[in-house]
Coordinates of C-alpha atoms in Angstrom, one line a residue:
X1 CA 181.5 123.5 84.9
X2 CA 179.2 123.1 82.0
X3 CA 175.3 123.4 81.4
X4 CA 175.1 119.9 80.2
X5 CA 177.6 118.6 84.0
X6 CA 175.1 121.2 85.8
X7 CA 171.9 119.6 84.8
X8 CA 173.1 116.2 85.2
X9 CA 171.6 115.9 88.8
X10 CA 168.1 117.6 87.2
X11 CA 168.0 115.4 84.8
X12 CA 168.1 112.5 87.2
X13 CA 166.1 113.5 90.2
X14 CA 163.5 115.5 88.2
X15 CA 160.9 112.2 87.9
X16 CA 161.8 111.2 91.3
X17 CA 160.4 115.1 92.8
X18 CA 157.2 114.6 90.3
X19 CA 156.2 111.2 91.1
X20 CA 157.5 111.6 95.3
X21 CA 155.8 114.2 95.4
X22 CA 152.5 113.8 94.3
X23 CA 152.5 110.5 96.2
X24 CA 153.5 112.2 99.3
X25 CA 150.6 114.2 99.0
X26 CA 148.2 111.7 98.0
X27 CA 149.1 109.5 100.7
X28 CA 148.8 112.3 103.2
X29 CA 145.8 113.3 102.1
X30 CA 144.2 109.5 102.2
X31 CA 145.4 109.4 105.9
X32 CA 142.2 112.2 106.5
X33 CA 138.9 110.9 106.7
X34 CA 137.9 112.7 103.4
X35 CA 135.1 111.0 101.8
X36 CA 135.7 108.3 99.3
X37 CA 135.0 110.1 95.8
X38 CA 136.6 112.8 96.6
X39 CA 139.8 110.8 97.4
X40 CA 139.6 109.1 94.2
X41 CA 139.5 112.6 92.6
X42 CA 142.6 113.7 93.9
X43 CA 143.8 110.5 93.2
X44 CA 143.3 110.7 89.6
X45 CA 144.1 114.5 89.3
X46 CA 147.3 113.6 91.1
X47 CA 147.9 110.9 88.3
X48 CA 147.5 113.5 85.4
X49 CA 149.9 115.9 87.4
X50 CA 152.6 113.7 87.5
X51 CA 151.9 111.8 84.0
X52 CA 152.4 116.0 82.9
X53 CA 155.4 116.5 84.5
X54 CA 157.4 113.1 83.3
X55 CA 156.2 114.6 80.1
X56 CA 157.7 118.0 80.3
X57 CA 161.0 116.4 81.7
X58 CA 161.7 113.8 79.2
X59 CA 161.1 116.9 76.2
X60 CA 163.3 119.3 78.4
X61 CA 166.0 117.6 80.4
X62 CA 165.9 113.6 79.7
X63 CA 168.8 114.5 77.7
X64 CA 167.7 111.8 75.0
X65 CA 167.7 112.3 70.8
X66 CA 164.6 113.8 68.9
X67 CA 163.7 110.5 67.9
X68 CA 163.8 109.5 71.0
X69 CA 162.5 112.3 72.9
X70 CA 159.0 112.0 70.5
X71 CA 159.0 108.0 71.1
X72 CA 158.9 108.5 74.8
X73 CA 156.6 111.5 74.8
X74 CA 154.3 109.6 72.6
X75 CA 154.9 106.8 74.8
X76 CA 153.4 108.4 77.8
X77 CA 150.2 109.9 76.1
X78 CA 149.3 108.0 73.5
X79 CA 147.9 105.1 76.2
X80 CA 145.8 108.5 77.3
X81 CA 144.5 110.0 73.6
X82 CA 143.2 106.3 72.8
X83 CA 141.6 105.7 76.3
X84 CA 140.0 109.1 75.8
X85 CA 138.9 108.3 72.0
X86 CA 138.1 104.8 73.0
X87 CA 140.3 103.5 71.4
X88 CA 141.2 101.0 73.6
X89 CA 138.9 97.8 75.3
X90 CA 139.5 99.6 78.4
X91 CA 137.2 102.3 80.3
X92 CA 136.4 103.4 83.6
X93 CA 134.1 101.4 85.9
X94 CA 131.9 103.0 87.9
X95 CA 132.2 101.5 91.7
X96 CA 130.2 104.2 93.6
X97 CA 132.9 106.7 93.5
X98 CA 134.9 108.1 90.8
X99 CA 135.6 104.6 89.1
X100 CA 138.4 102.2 88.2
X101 CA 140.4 101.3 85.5
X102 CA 138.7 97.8 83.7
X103 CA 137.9 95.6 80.4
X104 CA 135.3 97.0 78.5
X105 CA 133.5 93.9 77.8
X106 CA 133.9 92.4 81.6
X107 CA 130.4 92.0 81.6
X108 CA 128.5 93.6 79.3
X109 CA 127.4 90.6 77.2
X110 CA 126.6 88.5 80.3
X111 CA 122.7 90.0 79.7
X112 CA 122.8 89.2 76.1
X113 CA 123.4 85.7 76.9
X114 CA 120.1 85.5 78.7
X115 CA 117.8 86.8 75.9
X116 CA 115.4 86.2 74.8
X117 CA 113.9 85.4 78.5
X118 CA 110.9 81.8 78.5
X119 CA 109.0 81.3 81.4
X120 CA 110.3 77.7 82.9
X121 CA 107.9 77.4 86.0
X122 CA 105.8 74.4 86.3
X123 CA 103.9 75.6 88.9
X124 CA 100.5 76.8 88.9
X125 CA 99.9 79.6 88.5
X126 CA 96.2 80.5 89.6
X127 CA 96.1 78.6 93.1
X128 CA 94.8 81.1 95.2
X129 CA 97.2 80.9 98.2
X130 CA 100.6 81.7 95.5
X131 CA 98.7 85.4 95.6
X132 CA 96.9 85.5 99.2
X133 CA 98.3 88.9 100.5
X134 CA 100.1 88.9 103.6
X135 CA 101.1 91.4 106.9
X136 CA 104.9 90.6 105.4
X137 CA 104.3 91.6 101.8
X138 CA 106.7 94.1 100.4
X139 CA 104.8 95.6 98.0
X140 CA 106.8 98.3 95.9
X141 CA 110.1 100.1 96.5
X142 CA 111.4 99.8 100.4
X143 CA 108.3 98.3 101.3
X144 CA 105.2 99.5 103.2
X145 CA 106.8 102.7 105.1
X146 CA 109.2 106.1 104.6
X147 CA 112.3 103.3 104.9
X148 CA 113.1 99.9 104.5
X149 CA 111.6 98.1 107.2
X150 CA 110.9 94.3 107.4
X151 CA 107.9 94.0 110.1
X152 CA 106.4 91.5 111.6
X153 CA 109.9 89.7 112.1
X154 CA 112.5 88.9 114.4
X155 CA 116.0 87.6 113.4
X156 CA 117.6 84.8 115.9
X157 CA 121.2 85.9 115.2
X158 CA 122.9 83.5 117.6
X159 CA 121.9 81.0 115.2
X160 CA 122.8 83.7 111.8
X161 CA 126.3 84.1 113.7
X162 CA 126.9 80.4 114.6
X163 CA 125.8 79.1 111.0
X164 CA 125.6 80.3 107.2
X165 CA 121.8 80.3 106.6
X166 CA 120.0 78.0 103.7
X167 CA 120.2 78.9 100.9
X168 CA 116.9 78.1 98.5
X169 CA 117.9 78.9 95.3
X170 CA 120.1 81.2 93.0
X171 CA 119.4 82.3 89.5
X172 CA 121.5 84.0 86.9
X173 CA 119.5 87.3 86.2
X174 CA 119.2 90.1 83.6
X175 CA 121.5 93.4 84.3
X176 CA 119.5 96.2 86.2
X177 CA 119.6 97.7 89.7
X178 CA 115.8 97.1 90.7
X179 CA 114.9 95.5 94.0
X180 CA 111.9 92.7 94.1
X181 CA 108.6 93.9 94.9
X182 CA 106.7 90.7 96.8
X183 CA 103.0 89.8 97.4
X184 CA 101.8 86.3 99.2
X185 CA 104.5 83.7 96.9
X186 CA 105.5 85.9 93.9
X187 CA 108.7 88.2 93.6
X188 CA 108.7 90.9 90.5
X189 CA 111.8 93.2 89.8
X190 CA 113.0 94.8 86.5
X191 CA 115.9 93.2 84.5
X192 CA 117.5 93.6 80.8
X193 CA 118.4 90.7 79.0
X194 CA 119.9 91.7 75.4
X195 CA 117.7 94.4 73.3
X196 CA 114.9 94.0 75.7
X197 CA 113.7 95.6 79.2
X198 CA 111.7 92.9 81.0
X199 CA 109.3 93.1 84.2
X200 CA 109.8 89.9 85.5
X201 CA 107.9 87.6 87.9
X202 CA 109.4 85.2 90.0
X203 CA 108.0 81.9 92.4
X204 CA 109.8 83.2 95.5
X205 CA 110.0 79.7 97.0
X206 CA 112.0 78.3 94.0
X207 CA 112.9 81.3 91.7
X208 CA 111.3 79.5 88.7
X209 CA 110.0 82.2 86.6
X210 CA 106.1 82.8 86.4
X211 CA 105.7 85.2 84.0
X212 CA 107.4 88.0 82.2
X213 CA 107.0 91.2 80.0
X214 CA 109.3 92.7 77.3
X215 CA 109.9 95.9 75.7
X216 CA 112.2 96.6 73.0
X217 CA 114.6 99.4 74.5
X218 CA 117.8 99.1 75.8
X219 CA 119.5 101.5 78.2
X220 CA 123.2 101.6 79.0
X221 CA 124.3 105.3 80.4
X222 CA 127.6 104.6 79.1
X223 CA 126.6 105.5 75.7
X224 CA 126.4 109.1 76.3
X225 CA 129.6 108.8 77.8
X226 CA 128.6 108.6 81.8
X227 CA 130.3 105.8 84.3
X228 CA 127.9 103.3 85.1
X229 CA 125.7 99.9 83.6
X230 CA 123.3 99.0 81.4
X231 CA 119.8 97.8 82.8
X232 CA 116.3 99.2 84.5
X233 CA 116.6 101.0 88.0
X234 CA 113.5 101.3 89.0
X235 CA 111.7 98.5 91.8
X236 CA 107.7 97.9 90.0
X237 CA 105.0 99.0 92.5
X238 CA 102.6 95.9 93.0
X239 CA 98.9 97.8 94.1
X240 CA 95.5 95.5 94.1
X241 CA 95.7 93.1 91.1
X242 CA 98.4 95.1 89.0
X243 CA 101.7 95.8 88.7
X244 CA 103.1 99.8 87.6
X245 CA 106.6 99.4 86.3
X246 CA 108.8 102.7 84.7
X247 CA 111.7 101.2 83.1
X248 CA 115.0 103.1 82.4
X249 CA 113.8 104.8 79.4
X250 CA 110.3 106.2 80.4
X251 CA 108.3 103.3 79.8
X252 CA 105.2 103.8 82.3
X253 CA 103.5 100.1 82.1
X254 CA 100.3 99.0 83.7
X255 CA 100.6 95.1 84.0
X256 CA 98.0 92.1 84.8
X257 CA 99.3 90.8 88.3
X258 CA 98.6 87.3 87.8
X259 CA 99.4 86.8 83.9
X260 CA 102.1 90.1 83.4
X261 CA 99.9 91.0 80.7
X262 CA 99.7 94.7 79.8
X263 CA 97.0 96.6 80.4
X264 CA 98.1 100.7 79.0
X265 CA 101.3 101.8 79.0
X266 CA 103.0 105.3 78.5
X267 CA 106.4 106.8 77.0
X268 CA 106.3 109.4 79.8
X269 CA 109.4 111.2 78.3
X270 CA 107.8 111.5 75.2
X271 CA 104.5 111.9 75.7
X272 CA 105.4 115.2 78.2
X273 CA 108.1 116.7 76.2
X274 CA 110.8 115.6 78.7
X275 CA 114.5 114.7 78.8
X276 CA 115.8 111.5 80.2
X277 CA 118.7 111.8 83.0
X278 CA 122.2 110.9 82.9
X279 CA 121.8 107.6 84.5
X280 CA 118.4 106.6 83.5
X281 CA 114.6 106.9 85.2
X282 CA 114.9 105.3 88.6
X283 CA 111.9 106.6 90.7
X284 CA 109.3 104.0 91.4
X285 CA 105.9 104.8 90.6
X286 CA 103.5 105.8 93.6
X287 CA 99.7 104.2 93.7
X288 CA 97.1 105.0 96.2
X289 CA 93.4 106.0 95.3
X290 CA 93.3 104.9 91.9
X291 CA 96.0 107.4 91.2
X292 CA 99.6 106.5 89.6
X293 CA 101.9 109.6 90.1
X294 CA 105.4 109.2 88.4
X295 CA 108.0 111.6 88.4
X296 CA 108.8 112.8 84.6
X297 CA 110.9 115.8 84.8
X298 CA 109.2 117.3 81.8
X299 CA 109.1 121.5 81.8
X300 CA 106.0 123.6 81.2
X301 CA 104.1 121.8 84.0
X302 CA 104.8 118.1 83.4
X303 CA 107.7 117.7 86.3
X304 CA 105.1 115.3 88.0
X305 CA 102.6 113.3 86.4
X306 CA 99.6 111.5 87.4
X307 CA 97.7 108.8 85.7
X308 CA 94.2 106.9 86.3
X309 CA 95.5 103.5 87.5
X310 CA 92.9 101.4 85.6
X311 CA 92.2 103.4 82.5
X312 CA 96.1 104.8 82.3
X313 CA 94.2 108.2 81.4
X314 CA 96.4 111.2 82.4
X315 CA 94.6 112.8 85.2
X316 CA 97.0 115.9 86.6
X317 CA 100.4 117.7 85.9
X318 CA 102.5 119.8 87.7
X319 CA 105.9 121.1 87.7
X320 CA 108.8 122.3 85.9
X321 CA 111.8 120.5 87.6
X322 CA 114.0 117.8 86.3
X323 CA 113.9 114.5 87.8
X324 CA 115.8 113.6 90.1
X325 CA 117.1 109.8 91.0
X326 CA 114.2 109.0 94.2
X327 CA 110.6 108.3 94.5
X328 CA 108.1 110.8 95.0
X329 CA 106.5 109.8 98.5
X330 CA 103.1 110.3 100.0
X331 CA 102.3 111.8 103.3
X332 CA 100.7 113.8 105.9
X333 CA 102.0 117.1 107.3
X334 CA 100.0 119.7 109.0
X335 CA 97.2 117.6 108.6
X336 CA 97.3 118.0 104.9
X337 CA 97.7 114.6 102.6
X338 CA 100.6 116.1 99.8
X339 CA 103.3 114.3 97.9
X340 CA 106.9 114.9 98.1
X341 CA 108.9 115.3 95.2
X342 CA 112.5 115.5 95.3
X343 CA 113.5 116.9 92.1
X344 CA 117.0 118.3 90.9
X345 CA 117.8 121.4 92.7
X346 CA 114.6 121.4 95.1
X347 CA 112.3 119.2 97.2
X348 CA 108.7 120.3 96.3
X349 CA 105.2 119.5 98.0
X350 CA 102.0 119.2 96.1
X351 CA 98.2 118.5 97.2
X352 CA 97.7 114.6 96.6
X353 CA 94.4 115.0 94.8
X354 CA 94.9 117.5 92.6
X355 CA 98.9 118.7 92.4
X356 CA 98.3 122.0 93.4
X357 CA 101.9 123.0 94.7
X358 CA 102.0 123.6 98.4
X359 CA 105.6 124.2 99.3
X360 CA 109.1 124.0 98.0
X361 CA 112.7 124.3 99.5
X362 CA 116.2 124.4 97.9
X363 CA 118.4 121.1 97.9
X364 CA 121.0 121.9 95.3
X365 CA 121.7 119.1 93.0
X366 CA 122.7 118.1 89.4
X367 CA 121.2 115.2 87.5
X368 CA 124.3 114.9 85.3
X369 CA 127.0 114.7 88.2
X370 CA 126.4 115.5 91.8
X371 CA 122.7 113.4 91.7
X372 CA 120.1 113.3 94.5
X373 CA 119.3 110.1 95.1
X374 CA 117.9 109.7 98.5
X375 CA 114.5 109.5 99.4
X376 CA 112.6 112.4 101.6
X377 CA 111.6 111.2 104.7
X378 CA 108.7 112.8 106.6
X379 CA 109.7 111.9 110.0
X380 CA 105.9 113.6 112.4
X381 CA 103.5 115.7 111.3
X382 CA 105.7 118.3 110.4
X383 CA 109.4 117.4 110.3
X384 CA 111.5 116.2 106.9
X385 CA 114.7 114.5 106.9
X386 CA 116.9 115.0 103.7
X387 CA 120.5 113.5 103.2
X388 CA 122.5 113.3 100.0
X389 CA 126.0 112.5 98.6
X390 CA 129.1 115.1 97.3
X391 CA 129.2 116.5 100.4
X392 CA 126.4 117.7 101.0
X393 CA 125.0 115.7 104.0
X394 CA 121.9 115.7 106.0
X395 CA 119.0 118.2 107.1
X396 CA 116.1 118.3 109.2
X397 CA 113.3 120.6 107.6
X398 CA 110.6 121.7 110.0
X399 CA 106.8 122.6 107.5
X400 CA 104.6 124.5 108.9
X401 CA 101.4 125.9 107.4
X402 CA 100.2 129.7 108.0
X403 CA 97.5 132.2 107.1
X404 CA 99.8 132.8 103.7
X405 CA 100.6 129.3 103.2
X406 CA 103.8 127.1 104.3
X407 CA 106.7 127.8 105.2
X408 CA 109.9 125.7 105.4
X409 CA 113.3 126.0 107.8
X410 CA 115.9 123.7 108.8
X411 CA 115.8 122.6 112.7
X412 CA 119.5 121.8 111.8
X413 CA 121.9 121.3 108.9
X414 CA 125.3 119.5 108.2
X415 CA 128.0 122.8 108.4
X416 CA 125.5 125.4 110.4
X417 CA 125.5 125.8 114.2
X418 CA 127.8 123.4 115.5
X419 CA 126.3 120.5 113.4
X420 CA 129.3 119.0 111.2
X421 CA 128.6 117.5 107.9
X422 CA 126.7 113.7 108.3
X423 CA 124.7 110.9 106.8
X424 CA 125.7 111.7 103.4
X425 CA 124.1 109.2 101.5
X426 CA 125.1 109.0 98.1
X427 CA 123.5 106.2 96.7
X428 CA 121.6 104.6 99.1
X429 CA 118.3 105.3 102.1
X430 CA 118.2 105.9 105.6
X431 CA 116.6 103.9 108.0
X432 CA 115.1 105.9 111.4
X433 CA 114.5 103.5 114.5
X434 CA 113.6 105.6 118.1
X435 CA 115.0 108.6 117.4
X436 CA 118.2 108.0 115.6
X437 CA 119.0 107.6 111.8
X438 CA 121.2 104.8 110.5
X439 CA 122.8 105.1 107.3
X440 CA 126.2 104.7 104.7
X441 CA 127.8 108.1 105.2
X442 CA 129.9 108.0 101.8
X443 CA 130.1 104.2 102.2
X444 CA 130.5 104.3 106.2
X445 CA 127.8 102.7 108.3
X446 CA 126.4 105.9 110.4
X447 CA 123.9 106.6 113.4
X448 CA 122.8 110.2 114.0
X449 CA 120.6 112.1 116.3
X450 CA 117.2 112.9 114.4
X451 CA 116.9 115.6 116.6
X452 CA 120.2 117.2 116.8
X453 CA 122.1 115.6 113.7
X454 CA 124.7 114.9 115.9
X455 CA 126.9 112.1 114.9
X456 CA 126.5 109.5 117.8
X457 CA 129.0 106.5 116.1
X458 CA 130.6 106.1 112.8
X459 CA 132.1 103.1 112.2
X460 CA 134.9 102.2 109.3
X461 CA 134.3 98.4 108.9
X462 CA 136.7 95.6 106.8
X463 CA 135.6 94.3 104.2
X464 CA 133.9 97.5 103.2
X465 CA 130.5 98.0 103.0
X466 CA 130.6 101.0 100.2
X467 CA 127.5 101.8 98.5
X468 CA 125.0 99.2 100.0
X469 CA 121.7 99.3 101.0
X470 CA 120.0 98.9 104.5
X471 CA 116.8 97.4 106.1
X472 CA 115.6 97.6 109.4
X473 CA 114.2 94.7 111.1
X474 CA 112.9 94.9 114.6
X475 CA 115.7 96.0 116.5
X476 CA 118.7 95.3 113.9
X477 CA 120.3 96.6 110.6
X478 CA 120.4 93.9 107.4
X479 CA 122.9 95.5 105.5
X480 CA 123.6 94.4 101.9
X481 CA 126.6 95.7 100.7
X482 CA 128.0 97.0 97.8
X483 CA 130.3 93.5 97.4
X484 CA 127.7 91.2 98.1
X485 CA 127.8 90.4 101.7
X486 CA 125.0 90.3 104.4
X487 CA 126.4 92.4 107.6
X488 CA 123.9 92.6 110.6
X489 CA 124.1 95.3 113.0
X490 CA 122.8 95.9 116.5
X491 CA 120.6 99.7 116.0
X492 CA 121.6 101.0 118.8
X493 CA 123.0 104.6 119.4
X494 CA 125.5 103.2 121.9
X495 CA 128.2 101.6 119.8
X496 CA 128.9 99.8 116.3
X497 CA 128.0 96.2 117.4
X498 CA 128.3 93.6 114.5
X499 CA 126.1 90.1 115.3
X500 CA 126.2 88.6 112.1
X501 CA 127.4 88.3 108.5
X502 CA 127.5 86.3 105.4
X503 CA 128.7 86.4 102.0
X504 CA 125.2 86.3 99.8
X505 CA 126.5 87.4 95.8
X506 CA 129.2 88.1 93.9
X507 CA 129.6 91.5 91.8
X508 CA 128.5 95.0 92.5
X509 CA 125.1 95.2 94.1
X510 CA 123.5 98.4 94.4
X511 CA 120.1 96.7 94.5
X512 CA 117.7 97.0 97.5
X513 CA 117.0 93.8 99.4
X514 CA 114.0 92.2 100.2
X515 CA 112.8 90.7 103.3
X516 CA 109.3 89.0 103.8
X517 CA 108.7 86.7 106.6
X518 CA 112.0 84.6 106.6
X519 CA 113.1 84.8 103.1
X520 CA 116.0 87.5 101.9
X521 CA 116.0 88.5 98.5
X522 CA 118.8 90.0 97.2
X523 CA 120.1 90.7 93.5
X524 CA 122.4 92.7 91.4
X525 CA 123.1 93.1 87.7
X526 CA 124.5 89.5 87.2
X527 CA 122.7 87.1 89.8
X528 CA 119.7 86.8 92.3
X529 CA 119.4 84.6 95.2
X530 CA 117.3 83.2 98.2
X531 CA 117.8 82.2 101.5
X532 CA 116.0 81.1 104.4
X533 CA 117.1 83.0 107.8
X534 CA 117.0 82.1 111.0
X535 CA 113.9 83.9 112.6
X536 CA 112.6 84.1 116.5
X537 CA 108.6 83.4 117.1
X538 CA 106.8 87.0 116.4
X539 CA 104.2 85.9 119.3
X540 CA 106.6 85.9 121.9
X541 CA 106.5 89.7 122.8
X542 CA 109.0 89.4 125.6
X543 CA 112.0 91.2 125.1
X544 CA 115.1 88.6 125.7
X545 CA 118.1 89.6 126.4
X546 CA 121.2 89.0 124.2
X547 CA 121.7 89.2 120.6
X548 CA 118.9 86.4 119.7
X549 CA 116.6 89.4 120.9
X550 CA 117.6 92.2 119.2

């Protein structure tokens, strides 16, 4: 028999083995409950495998010509040198994981179209009552507390399950991932429309705009070659009669409340010798005592900064860590006020008059790809719960102070003693209600012991949730999720129970909502909306049974 007869059969099945194969493995391997970006990894190595071998077979054993044999090779990869050159209107869009395969222009001119932003409200503007404070405010980034918590309300979600709830008003709205900030009648967020990053007020009864303010910068991570979208990340911190804003490229601004004009403002990565991160500065500023602290990232003692909140005058610095993605948080352990800072590689304490350092513990992460995003959350006078993405998971740090000074150790951690890996919150917070912790475990709706971190129910929902965002609100779970729905959940350790859900915007939406009194805010890079949920009387303290209750 001859070489050419022998490798007939080679020559035919050889593709088939490649491509079988590696789907035979992928598909096994999606069967496990692996989490999501790591699947897509394998999915795309898997890809690049197979793309490899129909390569080698069509040069070796396809049998065809050398004009043909280099047509089909080049076939195959040169779709791959122009996507990689880009080349081609195509890229990868970044949906939480590892990404997809889409148009490059699918959106990104939909901000453009906005600029430059006018005010349209014709509403007043200085009535007293648009500004009156009140016990439902949500002033800055997840609202009054460690989590996102709505208080002072209770959702009737009979009615929420038996009808879609009014809707009040929707508004196109500049690209960013910022959540609203809310006093008395007024909603502020951060958005960019074309060349410029605005700070934008809004009339939360009809979404008119009140006021806005501009600066010329433009971020979009994409241009140093990272997945992801253009826009501010950051939710503005409102505190007295001003608003603090850091917008994606370091801008620090102080604004007027009432009019959005500036007051001082600061190029923090400039001005402290600092690099920006991969994706952009998304930490809310912190206010309390006449004292802004932002986190910077800048080395030689300018990690953490902190500004006079009327003058804008630096007042502290301290650090040498790069930033991270959360918000530094303010607190009391051991009967010491500090701040936590959860930086990249580390979660640091510091005194929260002066930033004198008081403690620091390892959390390994990388700004550039495996990003901390999560906020700390001081859970007692001396307990911190940390959670992050990549596989990481969740810990519970016990601080205690001694003669020598503090010491940190975990009560319990995600691959030690027993405790399987959980609450691995990639892009997204935690919410703890009596003694359990509710989160997106790489996009799965989780409840964990605090105490223990074990996992008490984990639940795989359709449609997915992915990368949302959660609020607690009295005795449920509003979750937004990453497609734009509204899900309600019963927090309870006992069991997944759904009691609600409704479909609020379209696109991805990594954005935090924002509940005050009856009103849901929610937003994403394209649109923002309103609407008026159903909501039980807050003076009835009797606890009813049913789902009307929870």
């Amino acid at each position: 028999m001859s070489s050419e007869a022998s490798n007939g059969p080679r020559r035919v099945w050889m593709p088939v083995v490649w491509v079988g194969g590696i789907a035979l493995l992928c598909g096994g391997y999606l069967m496990t409950d692996a989490p999501e970006d790591v699947k897509n990894s394998v999915l795309w190595v898997a890809t690049g495998i197979a793309l490899a071998g129909l390569v080698v077979w069509v040069w070796r054993n396809s049998g065809l010509s050398g004009v043909g044999r280099w047509t089909a090779v080049l076939a195959l990869i040169l779709p791959v040198i122009l996507f990689c050159t880009q080349a081609l209107p195509i890229e990868v869009i970044h949906n939480g994981d590892v990404g997809i395969i889409g148009w490059r222009w699918r959106n990104s001119e939909a901000d453009r179209q906005l600029a430059p932003a006018a005010v349209t409200a014709q509403i007043s503007n200085t009535a007293p009552d648009v500004w009156e404070p009140a016990d439902t405010d949500y002033p800055r980034f997840l609202g009054n507390g460690y989590w996102a918590e709505a208080k002072g309300v209770k959702l009737d979600t009979d009615k929420l399950a038996a009808n879609p709830p009014v809707e009040k008003w929707r508004n196109k709205i500049g690209a960013g991932w910022s959540g609203f900030a809310v006093i008395g009648r007024r909603a502020i967020t951060q958005e960019q429309r074309g060349e410029e990053e605005l700070v934008t007020c809004y009339d939360i009864d009809t979404g008119a705009l009140v006021w806005f303010h501009a600066d010329a910068v433009r971020w979009d991570p994409r241009g140093g070659g990272a997945m992801g979208y253009e826009g501010p990340r950051a939710t503005p911190t409102i505190h007295q009669d001003r608003v603090y804003s850091l917008g994606a490229t370091g801008i620090l601004n102080c604004l007027d409340l009432k009019s959005g004009e500036q007051i001082w403002s600061h190029d923090v990565l400039k001005e402290n010798g600092a690099q920006n991160v991969m994706w952009g500065k998304s930490s809310s500023p912190l206010a309390f005592d006449g004292m802004i602290v932002v986190s910077v990232g800048g080395s030689n003692g300018h990690s953490l900064v902190s500004y006079d909140a009327g003058t804008g005058e630096p007042l502290w610095a301290t650090g040498d860590a790069r930033s991270s993605y959360a918000s530094p948080v303010l607190t009391t352990l051991g009967g010491v006020r500090q701040i936590l800072s959860l930086d990249e590689g580390i979660v640091k304490s510091v005194d929260a008059e002066n930033g004198t350092e008081l403690w620091r513990t390892d959390w390994p992460s990388n700004s550039d790809t495996d990003a901390a995003v999560s906020q700390p959350v001081p859970v007692g006078d001396d307990r911190v719960f940390l959670s992050m993405g990549y596989g990481r998971g969740a810990t519970l740090l016990k601080v205690s102070q001694i003669d020598a000074g503090w010491t940190t150790e975990p009560l319990w951690k995600g691959g030690k003693r027993g405790v399987l890996p959980v609450m691995k919150t990639k892009m997204g917070n935690v919410v703890v209600h009596k003694g359990y912790v509710y989160g997106l475990d790489e996009a799965i709706l989780e409840c964990i012991d605090l105490n223990t971190g074990r996992k008490r129910w984990k639940k795989r929902r359709s449609p997915k949730l992915g990368h949302g965002q959660i609020v607690l609100v009295g005795n449920v779970l509003l979750v937004l999720s990453e497609y734009g729905e509204v899900v309600v959940v019963q927090a309870s350790p006992e069991k997944y129970r759904e009691l609600a859900s409704f479909e609020a915007i379209e696109g991805i939406t990594w954005n935090n909502p924002t509940l005050v009194g009856n009103l849901l805010l929610v937003r994403n890079a394209q649109e923002a909306a309103c609407f008026e949920l159903p909501v039980l009387p807050t003076s009835d303290e009797t606890e009813l049974d049913g789902d009307a209750a929870l």
